[in-house]
Short mmCIF file of C-alpha atoms in Angstrom, two decimals:
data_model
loop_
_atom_site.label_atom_id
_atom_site.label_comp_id
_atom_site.label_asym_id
_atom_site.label_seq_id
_atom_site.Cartn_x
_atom_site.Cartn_y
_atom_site.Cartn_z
CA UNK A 1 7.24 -27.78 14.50
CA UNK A 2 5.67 -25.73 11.33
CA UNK A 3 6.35 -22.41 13.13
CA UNK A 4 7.51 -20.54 10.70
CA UNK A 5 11.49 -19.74 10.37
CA UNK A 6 11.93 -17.05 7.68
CA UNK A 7 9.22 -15.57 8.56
CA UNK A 8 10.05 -15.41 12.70
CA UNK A 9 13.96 -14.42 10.82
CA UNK A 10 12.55 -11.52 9.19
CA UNK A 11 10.57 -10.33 12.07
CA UNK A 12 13.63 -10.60 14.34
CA UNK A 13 15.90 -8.96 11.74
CA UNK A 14 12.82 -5.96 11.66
CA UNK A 15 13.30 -5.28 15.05
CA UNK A 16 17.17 -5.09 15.44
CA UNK A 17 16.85 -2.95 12.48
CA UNK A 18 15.04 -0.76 14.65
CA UNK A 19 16.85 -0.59 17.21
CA UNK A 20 15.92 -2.84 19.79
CA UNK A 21 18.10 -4.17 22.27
CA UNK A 22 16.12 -5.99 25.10
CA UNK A 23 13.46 -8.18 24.49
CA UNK A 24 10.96 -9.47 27.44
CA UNK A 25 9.23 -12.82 27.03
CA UNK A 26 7.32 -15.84 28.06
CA UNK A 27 7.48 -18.86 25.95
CA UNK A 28 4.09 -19.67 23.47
CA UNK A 29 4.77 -21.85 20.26
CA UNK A 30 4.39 -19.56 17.80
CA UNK A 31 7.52 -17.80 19.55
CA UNK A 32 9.76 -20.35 19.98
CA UNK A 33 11.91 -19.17 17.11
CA UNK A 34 11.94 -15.63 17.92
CA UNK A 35 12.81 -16.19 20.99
CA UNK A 36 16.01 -18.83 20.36
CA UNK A 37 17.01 -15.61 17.56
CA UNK A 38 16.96 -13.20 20.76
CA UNK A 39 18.85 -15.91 22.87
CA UNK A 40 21.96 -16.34 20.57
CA UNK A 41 22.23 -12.72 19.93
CA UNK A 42 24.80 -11.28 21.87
CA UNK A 43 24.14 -7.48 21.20
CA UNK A 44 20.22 -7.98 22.44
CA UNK A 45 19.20 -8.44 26.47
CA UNK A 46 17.03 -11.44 26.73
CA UNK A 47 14.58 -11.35 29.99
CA UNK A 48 12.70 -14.49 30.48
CA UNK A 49 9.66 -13.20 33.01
CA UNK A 50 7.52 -15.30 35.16
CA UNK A 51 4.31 -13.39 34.16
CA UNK A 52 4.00 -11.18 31.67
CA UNK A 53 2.88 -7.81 33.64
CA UNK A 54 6.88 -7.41 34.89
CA UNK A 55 7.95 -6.56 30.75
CA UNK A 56 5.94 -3.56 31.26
CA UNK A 57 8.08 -2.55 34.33
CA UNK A 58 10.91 -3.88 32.27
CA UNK A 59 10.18 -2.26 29.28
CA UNK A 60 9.62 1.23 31.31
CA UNK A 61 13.07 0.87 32.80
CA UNK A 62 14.51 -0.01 29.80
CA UNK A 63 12.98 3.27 28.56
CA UNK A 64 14.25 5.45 31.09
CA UNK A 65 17.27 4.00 30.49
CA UNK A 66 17.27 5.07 26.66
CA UNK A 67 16.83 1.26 25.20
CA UNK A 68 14.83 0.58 22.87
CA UNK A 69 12.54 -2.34 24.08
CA UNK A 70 9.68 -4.37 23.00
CA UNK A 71 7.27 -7.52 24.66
CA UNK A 72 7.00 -10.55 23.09
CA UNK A 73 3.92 -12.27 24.73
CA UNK A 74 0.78 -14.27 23.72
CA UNK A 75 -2.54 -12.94 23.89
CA UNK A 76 -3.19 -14.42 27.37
CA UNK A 77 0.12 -12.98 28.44
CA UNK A 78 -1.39 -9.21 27.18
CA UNK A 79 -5.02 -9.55 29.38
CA UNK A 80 -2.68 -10.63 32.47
CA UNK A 81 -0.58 -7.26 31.84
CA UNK A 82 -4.05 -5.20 31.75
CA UNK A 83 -3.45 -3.35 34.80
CA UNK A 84 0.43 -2.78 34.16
CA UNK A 85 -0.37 -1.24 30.69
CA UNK A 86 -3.25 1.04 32.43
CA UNK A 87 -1.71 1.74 36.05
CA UNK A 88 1.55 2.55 34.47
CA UNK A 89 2.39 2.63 30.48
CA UNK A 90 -0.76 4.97 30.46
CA UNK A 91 -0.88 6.94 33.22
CA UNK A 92 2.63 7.72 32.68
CA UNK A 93 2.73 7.96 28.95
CA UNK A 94 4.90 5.42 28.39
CA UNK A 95 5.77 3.77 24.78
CA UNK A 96 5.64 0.10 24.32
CA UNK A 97 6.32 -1.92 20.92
CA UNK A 98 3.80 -5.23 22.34
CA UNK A 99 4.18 -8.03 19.44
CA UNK A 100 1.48 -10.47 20.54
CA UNK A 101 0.73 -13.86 18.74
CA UNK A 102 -2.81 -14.08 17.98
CA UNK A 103 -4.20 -17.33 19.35
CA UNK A 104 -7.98 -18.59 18.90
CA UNK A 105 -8.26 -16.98 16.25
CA UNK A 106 -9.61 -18.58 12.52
CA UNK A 107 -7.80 -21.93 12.36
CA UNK A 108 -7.15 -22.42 15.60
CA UNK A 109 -7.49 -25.87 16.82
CA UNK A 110 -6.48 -26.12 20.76
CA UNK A 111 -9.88 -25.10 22.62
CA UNK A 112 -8.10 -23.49 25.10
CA UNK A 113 -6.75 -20.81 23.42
CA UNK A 114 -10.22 -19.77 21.80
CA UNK A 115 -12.01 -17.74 24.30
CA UNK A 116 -8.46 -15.41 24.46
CA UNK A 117 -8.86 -14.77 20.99
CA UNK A 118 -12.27 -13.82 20.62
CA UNK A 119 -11.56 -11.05 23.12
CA UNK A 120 -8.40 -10.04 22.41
CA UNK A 121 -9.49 -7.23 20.11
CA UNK A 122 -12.36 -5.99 21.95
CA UNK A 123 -9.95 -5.26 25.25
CA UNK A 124 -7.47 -3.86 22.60
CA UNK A 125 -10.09 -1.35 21.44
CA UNK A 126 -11.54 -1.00 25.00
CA UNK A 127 -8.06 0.39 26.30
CA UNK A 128 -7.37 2.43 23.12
CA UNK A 129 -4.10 0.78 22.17
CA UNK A 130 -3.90 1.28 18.66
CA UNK A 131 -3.10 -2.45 16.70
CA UNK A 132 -1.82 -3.88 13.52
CA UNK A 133 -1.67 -7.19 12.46
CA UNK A 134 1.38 -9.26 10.64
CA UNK A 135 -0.40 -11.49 7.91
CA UNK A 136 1.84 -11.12 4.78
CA UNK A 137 5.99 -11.04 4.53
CA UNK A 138 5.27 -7.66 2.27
CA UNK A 139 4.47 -5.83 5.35
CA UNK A 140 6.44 -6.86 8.36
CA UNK A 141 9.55 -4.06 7.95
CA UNK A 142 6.77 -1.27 7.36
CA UNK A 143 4.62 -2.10 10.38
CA UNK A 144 6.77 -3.01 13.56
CA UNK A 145 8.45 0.14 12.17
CA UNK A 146 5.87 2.17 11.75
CA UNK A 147 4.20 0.80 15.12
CA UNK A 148 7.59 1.77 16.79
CA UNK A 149 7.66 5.23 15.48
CA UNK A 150 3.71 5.55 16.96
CA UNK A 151 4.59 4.54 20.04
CA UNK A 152 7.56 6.61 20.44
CA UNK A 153 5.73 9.96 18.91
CA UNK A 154 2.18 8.92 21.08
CA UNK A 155 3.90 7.91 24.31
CA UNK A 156 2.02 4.90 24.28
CA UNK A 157 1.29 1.34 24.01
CA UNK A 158 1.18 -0.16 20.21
CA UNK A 159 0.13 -3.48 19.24
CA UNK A 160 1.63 -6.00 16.66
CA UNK A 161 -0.97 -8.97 16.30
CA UNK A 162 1.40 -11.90 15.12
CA UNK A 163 -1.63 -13.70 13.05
CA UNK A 164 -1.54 -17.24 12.19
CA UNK A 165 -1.24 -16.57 8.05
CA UNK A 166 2.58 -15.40 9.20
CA UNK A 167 3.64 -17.56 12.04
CA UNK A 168 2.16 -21.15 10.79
CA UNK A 169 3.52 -23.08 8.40
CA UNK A 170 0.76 -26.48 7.53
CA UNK B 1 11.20 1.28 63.44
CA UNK B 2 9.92 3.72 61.37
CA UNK B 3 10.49 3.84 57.00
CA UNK B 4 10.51 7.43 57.51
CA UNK B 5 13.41 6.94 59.80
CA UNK B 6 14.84 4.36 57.59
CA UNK B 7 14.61 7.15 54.43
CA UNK B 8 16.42 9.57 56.06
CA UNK B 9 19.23 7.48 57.31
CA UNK B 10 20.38 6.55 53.30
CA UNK B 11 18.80 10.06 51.91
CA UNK B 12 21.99 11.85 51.30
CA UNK B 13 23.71 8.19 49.79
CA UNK B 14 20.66 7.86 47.81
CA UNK B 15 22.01 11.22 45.53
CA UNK B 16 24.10 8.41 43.78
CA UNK B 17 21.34 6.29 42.84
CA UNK B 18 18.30 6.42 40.42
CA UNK B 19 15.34 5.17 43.19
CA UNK B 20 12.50 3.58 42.43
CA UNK B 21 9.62 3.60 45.04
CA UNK B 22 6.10 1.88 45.49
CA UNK B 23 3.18 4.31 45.28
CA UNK B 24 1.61 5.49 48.65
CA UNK B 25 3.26 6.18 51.88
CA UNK B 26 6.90 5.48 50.60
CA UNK B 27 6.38 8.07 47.79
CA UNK B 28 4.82 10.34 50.04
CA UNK B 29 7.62 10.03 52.75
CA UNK B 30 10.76 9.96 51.21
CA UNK B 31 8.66 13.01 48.80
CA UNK B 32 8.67 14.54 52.56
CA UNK B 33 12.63 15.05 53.04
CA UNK B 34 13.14 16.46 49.58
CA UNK B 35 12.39 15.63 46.02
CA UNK B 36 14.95 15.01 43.48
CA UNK B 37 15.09 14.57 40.09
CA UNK B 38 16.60 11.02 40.22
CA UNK B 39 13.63 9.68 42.20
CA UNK B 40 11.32 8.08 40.52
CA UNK B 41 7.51 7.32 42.22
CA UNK B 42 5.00 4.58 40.58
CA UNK B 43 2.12 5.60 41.99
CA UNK B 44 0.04 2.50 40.70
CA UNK B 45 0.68 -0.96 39.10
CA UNK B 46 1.46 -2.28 42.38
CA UNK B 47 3.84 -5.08 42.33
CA UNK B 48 6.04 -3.32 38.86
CA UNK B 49 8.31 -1.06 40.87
CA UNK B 50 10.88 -4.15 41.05
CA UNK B 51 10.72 -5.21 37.47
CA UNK B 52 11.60 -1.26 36.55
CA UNK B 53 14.37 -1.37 38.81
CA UNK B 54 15.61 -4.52 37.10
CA UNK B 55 15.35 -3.09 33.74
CA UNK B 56 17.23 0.12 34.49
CA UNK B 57 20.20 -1.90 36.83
CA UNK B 58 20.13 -4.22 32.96
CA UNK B 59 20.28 -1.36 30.84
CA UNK B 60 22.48 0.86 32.79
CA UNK B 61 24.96 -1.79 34.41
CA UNK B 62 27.43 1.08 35.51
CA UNK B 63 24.57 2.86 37.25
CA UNK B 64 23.06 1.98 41.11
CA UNK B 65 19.22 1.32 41.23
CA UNK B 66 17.36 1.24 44.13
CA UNK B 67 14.16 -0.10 44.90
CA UNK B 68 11.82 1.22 47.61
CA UNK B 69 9.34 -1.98 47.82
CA UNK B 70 6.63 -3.11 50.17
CA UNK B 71 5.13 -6.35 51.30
CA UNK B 72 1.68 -5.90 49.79
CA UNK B 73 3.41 -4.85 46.28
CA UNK B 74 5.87 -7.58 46.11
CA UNK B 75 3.10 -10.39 47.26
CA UNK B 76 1.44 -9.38 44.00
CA UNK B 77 4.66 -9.73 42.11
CA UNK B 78 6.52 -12.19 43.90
CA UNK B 79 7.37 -13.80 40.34
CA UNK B 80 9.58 -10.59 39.94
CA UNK B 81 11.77 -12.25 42.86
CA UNK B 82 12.93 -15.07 40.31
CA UNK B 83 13.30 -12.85 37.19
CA UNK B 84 15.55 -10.61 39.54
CA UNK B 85 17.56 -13.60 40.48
CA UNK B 86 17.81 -15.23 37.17
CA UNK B 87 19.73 -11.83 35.76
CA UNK B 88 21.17 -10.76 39.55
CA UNK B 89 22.25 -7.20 37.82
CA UNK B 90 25.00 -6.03 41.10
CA UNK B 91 24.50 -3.30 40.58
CA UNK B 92 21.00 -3.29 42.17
CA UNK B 93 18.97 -2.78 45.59
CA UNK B 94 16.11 -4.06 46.81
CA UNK B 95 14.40 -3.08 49.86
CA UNK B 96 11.42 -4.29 51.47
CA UNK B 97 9.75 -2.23 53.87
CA UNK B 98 7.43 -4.79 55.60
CA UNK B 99 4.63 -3.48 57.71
CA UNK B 100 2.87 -6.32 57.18
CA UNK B 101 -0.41 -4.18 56.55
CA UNK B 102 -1.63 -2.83 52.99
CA UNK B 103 -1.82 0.85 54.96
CA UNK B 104 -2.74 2.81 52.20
CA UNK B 105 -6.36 1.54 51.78
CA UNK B 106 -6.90 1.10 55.71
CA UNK B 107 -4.21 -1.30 56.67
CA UNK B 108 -5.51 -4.30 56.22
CA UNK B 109 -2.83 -7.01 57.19
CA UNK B 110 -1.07 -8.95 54.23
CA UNK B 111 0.14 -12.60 54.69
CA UNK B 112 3.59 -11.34 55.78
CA UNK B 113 1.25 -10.88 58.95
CA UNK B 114 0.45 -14.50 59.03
CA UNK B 115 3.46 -15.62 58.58
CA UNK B 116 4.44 -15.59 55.34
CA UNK B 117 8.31 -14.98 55.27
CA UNK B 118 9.70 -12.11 52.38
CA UNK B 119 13.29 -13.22 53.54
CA UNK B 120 12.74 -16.65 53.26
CA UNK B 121 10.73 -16.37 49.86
CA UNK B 122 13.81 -13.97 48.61
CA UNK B 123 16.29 -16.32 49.52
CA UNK B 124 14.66 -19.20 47.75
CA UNK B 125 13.96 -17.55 44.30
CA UNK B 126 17.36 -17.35 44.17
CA UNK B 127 18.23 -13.76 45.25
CA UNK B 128 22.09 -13.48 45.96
CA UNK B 129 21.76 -11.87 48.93
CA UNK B 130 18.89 -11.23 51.58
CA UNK B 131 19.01 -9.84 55.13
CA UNK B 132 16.30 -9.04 57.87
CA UNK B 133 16.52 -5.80 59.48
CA UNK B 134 14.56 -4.50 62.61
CA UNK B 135 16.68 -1.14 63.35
CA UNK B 136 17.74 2.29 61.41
CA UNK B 137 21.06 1.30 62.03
CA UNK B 138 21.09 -1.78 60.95
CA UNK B 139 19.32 -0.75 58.08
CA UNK B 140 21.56 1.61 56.83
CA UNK B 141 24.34 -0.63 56.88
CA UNK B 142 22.88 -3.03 54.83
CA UNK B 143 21.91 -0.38 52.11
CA UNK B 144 25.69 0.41 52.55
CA UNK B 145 26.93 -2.80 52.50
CA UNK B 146 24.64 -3.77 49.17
CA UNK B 147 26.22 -1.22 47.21
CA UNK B 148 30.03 -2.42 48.12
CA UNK B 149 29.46 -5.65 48.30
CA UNK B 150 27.99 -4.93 44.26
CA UNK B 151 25.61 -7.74 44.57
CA UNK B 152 21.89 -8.58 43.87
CA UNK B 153 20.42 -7.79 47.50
CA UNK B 154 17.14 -7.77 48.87
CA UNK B 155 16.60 -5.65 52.30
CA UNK B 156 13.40 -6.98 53.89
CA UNK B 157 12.95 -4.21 56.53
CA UNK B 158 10.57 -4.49 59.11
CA UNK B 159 8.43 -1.34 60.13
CA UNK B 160 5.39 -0.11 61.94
CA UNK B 161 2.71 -0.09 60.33
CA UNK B 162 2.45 3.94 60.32
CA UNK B 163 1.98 6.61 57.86
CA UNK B 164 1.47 10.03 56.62
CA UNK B 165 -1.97 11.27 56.60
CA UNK B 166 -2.57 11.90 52.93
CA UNK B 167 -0.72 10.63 50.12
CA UNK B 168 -1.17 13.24 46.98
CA UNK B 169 1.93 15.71 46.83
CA UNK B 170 2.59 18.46 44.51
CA UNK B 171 4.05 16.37 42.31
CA UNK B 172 2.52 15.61 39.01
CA UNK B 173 3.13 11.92 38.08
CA UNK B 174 3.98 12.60 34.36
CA UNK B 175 6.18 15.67 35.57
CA UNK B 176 8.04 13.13 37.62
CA UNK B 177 8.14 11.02 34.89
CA UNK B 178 9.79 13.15 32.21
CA UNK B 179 12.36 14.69 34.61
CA UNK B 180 13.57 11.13 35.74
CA UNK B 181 13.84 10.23 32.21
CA UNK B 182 15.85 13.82 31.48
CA UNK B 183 17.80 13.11 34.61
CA UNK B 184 18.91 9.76 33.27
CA UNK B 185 19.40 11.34 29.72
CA UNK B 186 22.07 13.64 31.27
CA UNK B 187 23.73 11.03 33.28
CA UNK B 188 24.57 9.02 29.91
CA UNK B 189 25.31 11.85 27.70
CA UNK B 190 28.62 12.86 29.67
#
């Protein structure tokens, strides 16, 4: 599977450097390393959701709870956590680290993940979360950082796009 | 039976728990016989107030969480019921109240009316433990018994379909928000 290894290693080692201790997830290729990483780490909470809406409860809670959190998700998985992220992370100010994997974007070649990707940035933009992308090794420490340290100072929803230049390996 | 009635039968136990409750009449009630600073009301994203009680009871294993659901929120979450039962943290509580009705837009019945059985749907996600009750009494006990027994429980209670008659309090949600999060700040400090 040429999902890349070092480069899902260095994102995983980014965010225990920061802090992060409970990670909320549903399955998509491009995560399957990431997720395997969070597995096998004892010192990190793994939550394996049926839909992706429950990390932002999860995350919240977490938050409450003084643990540092973040959602590891698709770009389908983010538009079906819309009205979690608006009804709740907004209205109540709270911070989420989102690291979504850009699907249907350039490259792409499943059909079905193409219409998700067209609109993924528009509904980021729409709901005001500001977003980054991952493309190059050089800046994936500095950005899920820095993204962390906006959401935390904002009270507020952040997005990491996971782009295919980082996560594919052809 | 009435959820008010059922509130005020666990509201001096529920000083030893951080509470999480659905938005609507549950907030407004249990706002009703007192506020506290460990009470925490999501007033939207129906169908989340389960998935934040599982990721305080995970992130606070030592600590008692209590949910304060309803049928209409947890039929638009019922995937929360398997993520709950995959992790099982003991250490939380999950009530149902079931009026079978969403009663704060005009009380509309849900499927639970038709039917459609939250005990039965509990039980097979895989939720540890799940009882029925009908009466305060029996109520109470089983919010008792939950917390002794330290197990995974969901409490499918079933009420009338009654309410207050408005729904805002004097509460500002984001004033709510930061003194639950103080609250909990102070709890793990000591």
């Amino acid at each position: 599977m040429p999902v890349s290894f070092a480069n899902s290693k260095l994102i995983y080692e980014t965010l225990k450097e920061c802090d992060i201790r409970l990670v909320s997830t549903l399955p998509e290729t491009w995560l399957v390393h990431l997720i395997r990483m969070t597995d096998e780490d004892p010192e990190m909470t793994l939550v394996r959701l049926a839909k992706e809406e429950e990390a932002v409860g999860i995350s919240a809670g977490a938050y409450f709870a003084g643990v540092k959190s973040a959602m590891l998700m698709q770009n389908h998985g983010f538009l079906a956590s819309i009205n979690g992220i608006v009804s709740f992370a907004h209205l109540y100010k709270i911070p989420l680290l989102m690291l979504i994997s850009y699907r249907g974007s350039l490259g792409e070649r499943d059909p079905w993940q193409t219409q998700g990707g067209n609109v993924t940035e528009p509904v980021l933009r729409a709901l005001r979360i500001p977003y980054f992308f991952l493309d190059s090794i050089d800046s994936v420490k500095k950005r899920i950082r820095e993204a962390q340290i906006l959401a935390e100072s904002s009270l507020q929803p952040v997005a990491i796009l996971l782009t295919r230049d980082l996560m594919w390996e052809e | 039976m009435l959820r008010l009635d059922c509130l005020r039968s666990v509201y001096s136990e529920l000083e030893d728990y951080l509470v999480v409750t659905i938005m609507g009449a549950v907030a407004a009630e249990l706002q009703s016989l007192g506020h506290r600073p460990n009470f925490f009301y999501l007033q939207h994203a129906m169908g989340l107030a389960s998935s934040t009680g599982l990721g305080l009871a995970l992130c606070l294993p030592n600590q008692r969480v209590i949910v304060f659901d309803g049928d209409g929120s947890l039929l638009m979450n019922l995937g929360s019921l398997s993520t709950m039962a995959r992790y099982r943290p003991r250490n939380l509580t999950h009530v149902v109240f079931d009026n079978e009705s969403l009663l704060s837009v005009g009380g509309f019945p849900t499927a639970t009316s038709a039917g459609t059985d939250l005990e039965g749907i509990a039980r097979s996600a895989g939720i540890p433990r799940v009882v029925t009750v009908r009466d305060v009494e029996n109520f109470r006990s089983a919010v008792c018994e939950a917390s002794q027994r330290n197990e995974l429980t969901t409490i499918v209670a079933k009420v009338i379909a009654t309410g207050p008659s408005g729904y805002v309090t004097d509460l500002s949600l984001l004033e709510n928000r930061f003194q639950f999060r103080r609250f909990i700040q102070s709890l793990t400090q000591h």
